[in-house]
Amino acid sequence: LCATYALNKPYGCLSQFVTNASRKKKSHKLLSDLPRVASLGHSSQLMAVGRLDLHTEGLLLLTTSGSFSRAVTYGFGPGRERVSKEYWCQVD
């Protein structure tokens, strides 16, 4: 049974669930620190599909399926047809 979720990753949150403790600053949150992610029930099996920089916010897919994550990140099928991605950035 696989599950996929859409998350609006907040500013200042690392796009990962675990990190080397010596690299994590106390001000940085991990995805597993977010209450809405912890409430999903199987957060130990979730992985982020791709990543967003620490100082950005936006759509981040979370899934329990490694094959879905690889397909979205690297492409589908034998020819590895790429998934088109579009990014929009606003700089203050």
Tab-separated table of N, CA and C in Angstrom:
chain	number	residue	atom	x	y	z
A	1	LEU	N	0.850	-1.176	0.000
A	1	LEU	CA	0.000	0.000	0.000
A	1	LEU	C	0.889	1.231	0.000
A	2	CYS	N	0.765	2.076	-1.007
A	2	CYS	CA	1.579	3.289	-1.045
A	2	CYS	C	0.677	4.507	-0.911
A	3	ALA	N	1.272	5.562	-0.417
A	3	ALA	CA	0.544	6.813	-0.231
A	3	ALA	C	1.412	7.954	-0.726
A	4	THR	N	0.773	8.979	-1.284
A	4	THR	CA	1.475	10.168	-1.735
A	4	THR	C	0.714	11.390	-1.253
A	5	TYR	N	1.453	12.373	-0.750
A	5	TYR	CA	0.861	13.578	-0.192
A	5	TYR	C	1.524	14.810	-0.801
A	6	ALA	N	0.766	15.882	-0.887
A	6	ALA	CA	1.300	17.175	-1.305
A	6	ALA	C	1.452	18.025	-0.052
A	7	LEU	N	2.617	18.613	0.122
A	7	LEU	CA	2.918	19.425	1.294
A	7	LEU	C	3.393	20.797	0.842
A	8	ASN	N	2.904	21.842	1.469
A	8	ASN	CA	3.441	23.178	1.245
A	8	ASN	C	4.595	23.340	2.231
A	9	LYS	N	5.821	23.077	1.758
A	9	LYS	CA	6.989	23.139	2.630
A	9	LYS	C	7.209	24.578	3.076
A	10	PRO	N	7.291	24.793	4.391
A	10	PRO	CA	7.499	26.157	4.866
A	10	PRO	C	8.953	26.604	4.745
A	11	TYR	N	9.142	27.899	4.724
A	11	TYR	CA	10.460	28.527	4.734
A	11	TYR	C	11.207	28.074	5.992
A	12	GLY	N	12.484	27.763	5.862
A	12	GLY	CA	13.299	27.403	7.015
A	12	GLY	C	13.205	25.943	7.427
A	13	CYS	N	12.613	25.117	6.592
A	13	CYS	CA	12.482	23.689	6.879
A	13	CYS	C	13.327	22.923	5.861
A	14	LEU	N	14.162	22.005	6.362
A	14	LEU	CA	14.962	21.174	5.464
A	14	LEU	C	14.060	20.174	4.756
A	15	SER	N	14.337	19.876	3.512
A	15	SER	CA	13.524	18.931	2.722
A	15	SER	C	13.972	17.499	2.961
A	16	GLN	N	14.103	17.123	4.214
A	16	GLN	CA	14.513	15.774	4.561
A	16	GLN	C	13.960	15.431	5.936
A	17	PHE	N	14.010	14.142	6.251
A	17	PHE	CA	13.463	13.668	7.525
A	17	PHE	C	14.529	13.499	8.592
A	18	VAL	N	15.740	13.146	8.202
A	18	VAL	CA	16.833	12.989	9.152
A	18	VAL	C	18.052	13.715	8.613
A	19	THR	N	18.938	14.094	9.505
A	19	THR	CA	20.148	14.776	9.085
A	19	THR	C	21.260	14.470	10.073
A	20	ASN	N	22.456	14.717	9.657
A	20	ASN	CA	23.598	14.605	10.537
A	20	ASN	C	23.433	15.672	11.619
A	21	ALA	N	23.385	15.257	12.872
A	21	ALA	CA	23.112	16.187	13.980
A	21	ALA	C	24.115	17.336	14.038
A	22	SER	N	25.341	17.112	13.617
A	22	SER	CA	26.341	18.172	13.677
A	22	SER	C	26.105	19.232	12.607
A	23	ARG	N	25.352	18.898	11.549
A	23	ARG	CA	25.078	19.869	10.483
A	23	ARG	C	23.780	20.624	10.708
A	24	LYS	N	22.892	20.095	11.518
A	24	LYS	CA	21.583	20.720	11.721
A	24	LYS	C	21.669	21.818	12.769
A	25	LYS	N	21.283	23.013	12.389
A	25	LYS	CA	21.201	24.101	13.356
A	25	LYS	C	19.878	23.973	14.095
A	26	LYS	N	19.838	24.458	15.310
A	26	LYS	CA	18.608	24.338	16.097
A	26	LYS	C	17.436	25.064	15.448
A	27	SER	N	17.706	26.084	14.660
A	27	SER	CA	16.628	26.839	14.019
A	27	SER	C	16.047	26.114	12.801
A	28	HIS	N	16.747	25.092	12.292
A	28	HIS	CA	16.273	24.351	11.122
A	28	HIS	C	15.322	23.247	11.546
A	29	LYS	N	14.167	23.214	10.934
A	29	LYS	CA	13.223	22.126	11.179
A	29	LYS	C	13.410	21.069	10.105
A	30	LEU	N	13.116	19.820	10.481
A	30	LEU	CA	13.069	18.730	9.523
A	30	LEU	C	11.615	18.481	9.166
A	31	LEU	N	11.367	17.793	8.063
A	31	LEU	CA	9.987	17.476	7.681
A	31	LEU	C	9.276	16.717	8.800
A	32	SER	N	10.011	15.833	9.486
A	32	SER	CA	9.396	15.054	10.559
A	32	SER	C	9.029	15.906	11.770
A	33	ASP	N	9.549	17.129	11.856
A	33	ASP	CA	9.200	18.042	12.948
A	33	ASP	C	7.857	18.722	12.723
A	34	LEU	N	7.346	18.690	11.492
A	34	LEU	CA	6.094	19.374	11.181
A	34	LEU	C	4.911	18.548	11.673
A	35	PRO	N	4.019	19.135	12.481
A	35	PRO	CA	2.875	18.382	13.007
A	35	PRO	C	2.022	17.732	11.925
A	36	ARG	N	1.828	18.431	10.796
A	36	ARG	CA	0.972	17.860	9.747
A	36	ARG	C	1.611	16.641	9.097
A	37	VAL	N	2.935	16.559	9.099
A	37	VAL	CA	3.607	15.373	8.561
A	37	VAL	C	3.558	14.254	9.597
A	38	ALA	N	3.815	14.572	10.846
A	38	ALA	CA	3.776	13.565	11.915
A	38	ALA	C	2.387	12.947	12.039
A	39	SER	N	1.350	13.716	11.738
A	39	SER	CA	-0.019	13.216	11.871
A	39	SER	C	-0.418	12.248	10.755
A	40	LEU	N	0.417	12.073	9.735
A	40	LEU	CA	0.083	11.181	8.625
A	40	LEU	C	0.121	9.715	9.052
A	41	GLY	N	0.744	9.422	10.173
A	41	GLY	CA	0.696	8.072	10.716
A	41	GLY	C	1.822	7.154	10.291
A	42	HIS	N	2.350	7.288	9.108
A	42	HIS	CA	3.455	6.430	8.668
A	42	HIS	C	4.636	7.281	8.229
A	43	SER	N	4.911	8.320	9.006
A	43	SER	CA	5.971	9.250	8.630
A	43	SER	C	7.345	8.584	8.581
A	44	SER	N	7.531	7.452	9.276
A	44	SER	CA	8.827	6.771	9.217
A	44	SER	C	9.083	6.169	7.839
A	45	GLN	N	8.026	5.961	7.040
A	45	GLN	CA	8.168	5.380	5.709
A	45	GLN	C	8.163	6.440	4.611
A	46	LEU	N	7.872	7.687	4.959
A	46	LEU	CA	7.762	8.740	3.945
A	46	LEU	C	9.126	9.210	3.464
A	47	MET	N	9.183	9.575	2.201
A	47	MET	CA	10.375	10.191	1.623
A	47	MET	C	9.925	11.383	0.784
A	48	ALA	N	10.781	12.373	0.714
A	48	ALA	CA	10.497	13.545	-0.109
A	48	ALA	C	10.835	13.221	-1.555
A	49	VAL	N	9.999	13.671	-2.476
A	49	VAL	CA	10.258	13.513	-3.910
A	49	VAL	C	10.958	14.792	-4.352
A	50	GLY	N	12.261	14.712	-4.516
A	50	GLY	CA	13.044	15.899	-4.825
A	50	GLY	C	13.306	16.684	-3.557
A	51	ARG	N	13.629	17.945	-3.718
A	51	ARG	CA	13.874	18.786	-2.551
A	51	ARG	C	13.732	20.250	-2.925
A	52	LEU	N	13.532	21.050	-1.902
A	52	LEU	CA	13.512	22.505	-2.037
A	52	LEU	C	14.580	23.057	-1.103
A	53	ASP	N	15.197	24.142	-1.478
A	53	ASP	CA	16.218	24.755	-0.637
A	53	ASP	C	15.636	25.171	0.706
A	54	LEU	N	16.505	25.278	1.698
A	54	LEU	CA	16.113	25.650	3.053
A	54	LEU	C	15.320	26.954	3.071
A	55	HIS	N	15.776	27.940	2.328
A	55	HIS	CA	15.165	29.269	2.363
A	55	HIS	C	14.118	29.475	1.272
A	56	THR	N	13.390	28.408	0.940
A	56	THR	CA	12.281	28.506	-0.015
A	56	THR	C	11.068	27.811	0.581
A	57	GLU	N	9.932	28.090	0.007
A	57	GLU	CA	8.710	27.395	0.387
A	57	GLU	C	7.991	26.996	-0.877
A	58	GLY	N	7.150	25.981	-0.783
A	58	GLY	CA	6.400	25.560	-1.956
A	58	GLY	C	6.028	24.099	-1.923
A	59	LEU	N	5.479	23.628	-3.041
A	59	LEU	CA	4.981	22.260	-3.155
A	59	LEU	C	6.115	21.250	-3.071
A	60	LEU	N	5.949	20.286	-2.174
A	60	LEU	CA	6.875	19.175	-2.047
A	60	LEU	C	6.032	17.915	-1.915
A	61	LEU	N	6.274	16.936	-2.785
A	61	LEU	CA	5.548	15.672	-2.700
A	61	LEU	C	6.233	14.753	-1.704
A	62	LEU	N	5.430	14.082	-0.895
A	62	LEU	CA	5.910	13.069	0.040
A	62	LEU	C	5.266	11.756	-0.359
A	63	THR	N	6.029	10.665	-0.346
A	63	THR	CA	5.479	9.378	-0.753
A	63	THR	C	6.091	8.239	0.050
A	64	THR	N	5.402	7.132	0.082
A	64	THR	CA	5.940	5.900	0.673
A	64	THR	C	6.451	4.971	-0.421
A	65	SER	N	6.348	5.387	-1.678
A	65	SER	CA	6.722	4.549	-2.817
A	65	SER	C	8.046	4.997	-3.433
A	66	GLY	N	9.064	4.153	-3.297
A	66	GLY	CA	10.352	4.458	-3.913
A	66	GLY	C	10.271	4.505	-5.429
A	67	SER	N	9.457	3.636	-6.023
A	67	SER	CA	9.338	3.626	-7.488
A	67	SER	C	8.656	4.897	-7.988
A	68	PHE	N	7.660	5.401	-7.258
A	68	PHE	CA	7.024	6.663	-7.643
A	68	PHE	C	8.022	7.809	-7.544
A	69	SER	N	8.781	7.834	-6.461
A	69	SER	CA	9.778	8.900	-6.268
A	69	SER	C	10.806	8.901	-7.396
A	70	ARG	N	11.329	7.716	-7.744
A	70	ARG	CA	12.312	7.624	-8.839
A	70	ARG	C	11.711	8.030	-10.172
A	71	ALA	N	10.462	7.619	-10.429
A	71	ALA	CA	9.817	7.939	-11.703
A	71	ALA	C	9.630	9.445	-11.863
A	72	VAL	N	9.199	10.115	-10.807
A	72	VAL	CA	8.986	11.562	-10.889
A	72	VAL	C	10.320	12.296	-10.979
A	73	THR	N	11.306	11.820	-10.249
A	73	THR	CA	12.606	12.487	-10.222
A	73	THR	C	13.422	12.236	-11.484
A	74	TYR	N	13.434	10.980	-11.949
A	74	TYR	CA	14.330	10.617	-13.049
A	74	TYR	C	13.644	10.270	-14.350
A	75	GLY	N	12.337	10.063	-14.358
A	75	GLY	CA	11.627	9.767	-15.586
A	75	GLY	C	10.949	8.409	-15.563
A	76	PHE	N	10.059	8.209	-16.527
A	76	PHE	CA	9.258	6.995	-16.628
A	76	PHE	C	9.755	6.116	-17.766
A	77	GLY	N	9.483	4.834	-17.667
A	77	GLY	CA	9.639	3.924	-18.795
A	77	GLY	C	11.056	3.612	-19.190
A	78	PRO	N	11.167	2.744	-20.201
A	78	PRO	CA	12.486	2.280	-20.629
A	78	PRO	C	13.340	3.398	-21.217
A	79	GLY	N	12.718	4.355	-21.881
A	79	GLY	CA	13.461	5.479	-22.449
A	79	GLY	C	13.686	6.590	-21.446
A	80	ARG	N	13.195	6.388	-20.229
A	80	ARG	CA	13.314	7.391	-19.170
A	80	ARG	C	12.850	8.765	-19.631
A	81	GLU	N	11.607	8.785	-20.116
A	81	GLU	CA	11.037	10.058	-20.538
A	81	GLU	C	10.956	10.976	-19.338
A	82	ARG	N	11.576	12.101	-19.434
A	82	ARG	CA	11.666	13.050	-18.331
A	82	ARG	C	10.301	13.648	-17.998
A	83	VAL	N	10.120	13.931	-16.734
A	83	VAL	CA	8.927	14.633	-16.263
A	83	VAL	C	9.247	16.114	-16.326
A	84	SER	N	8.419	16.866	-17.016
A	84	SER	CA	8.635	18.297	-17.142
A	84	SER	C	8.393	18.973	-15.795
A	85	LYS	N	9.334	19.822	-15.400
A	85	LYS	CA	9.209	20.559	-14.147
A	85	LYS	C	9.376	22.035	-14.449
A	86	GLU	N	8.587	22.836	-13.788
A	86	GLU	CA	8.674	24.274	-13.984
A	86	GLU	C	8.766	24.938	-12.625
A	87	TYR	N	9.691	25.882	-12.490
A	87	TYR	CA	9.906	26.564	-11.229
A	87	TYR	C	9.654	28.056	-11.409
A	88	TRP	N	9.078	28.650	-10.401
A	88	TRP	CA	8.848	30.081	-10.398
A	88	TRP	C	9.506	30.635	-9.156
A	89	CYS	N	10.239	31.698	-9.317
A	89	CYS	CA	10.982	32.267	-8.186
A	89	CYS	C	10.707	33.747	-8.062
A	90	GLN	N	10.515	34.188	-6.838
A	90	GLN	CA	10.362	35.610	-6.562
A	90	GLN	C	11.475	36.008	-5.612
A	91	VAL	N	12.261	36.988	-5.995
A	91	VAL	CA	13.389	37.448	-5.172
A	91	VAL	C	13.037	38.808	-4.614
A	92	ASP	N	13.142	38.917	-3.304
A	92	ASP	CA	12.860	40.210	-2.653
A	92	ASP	C	14.104	41.033	-2.527
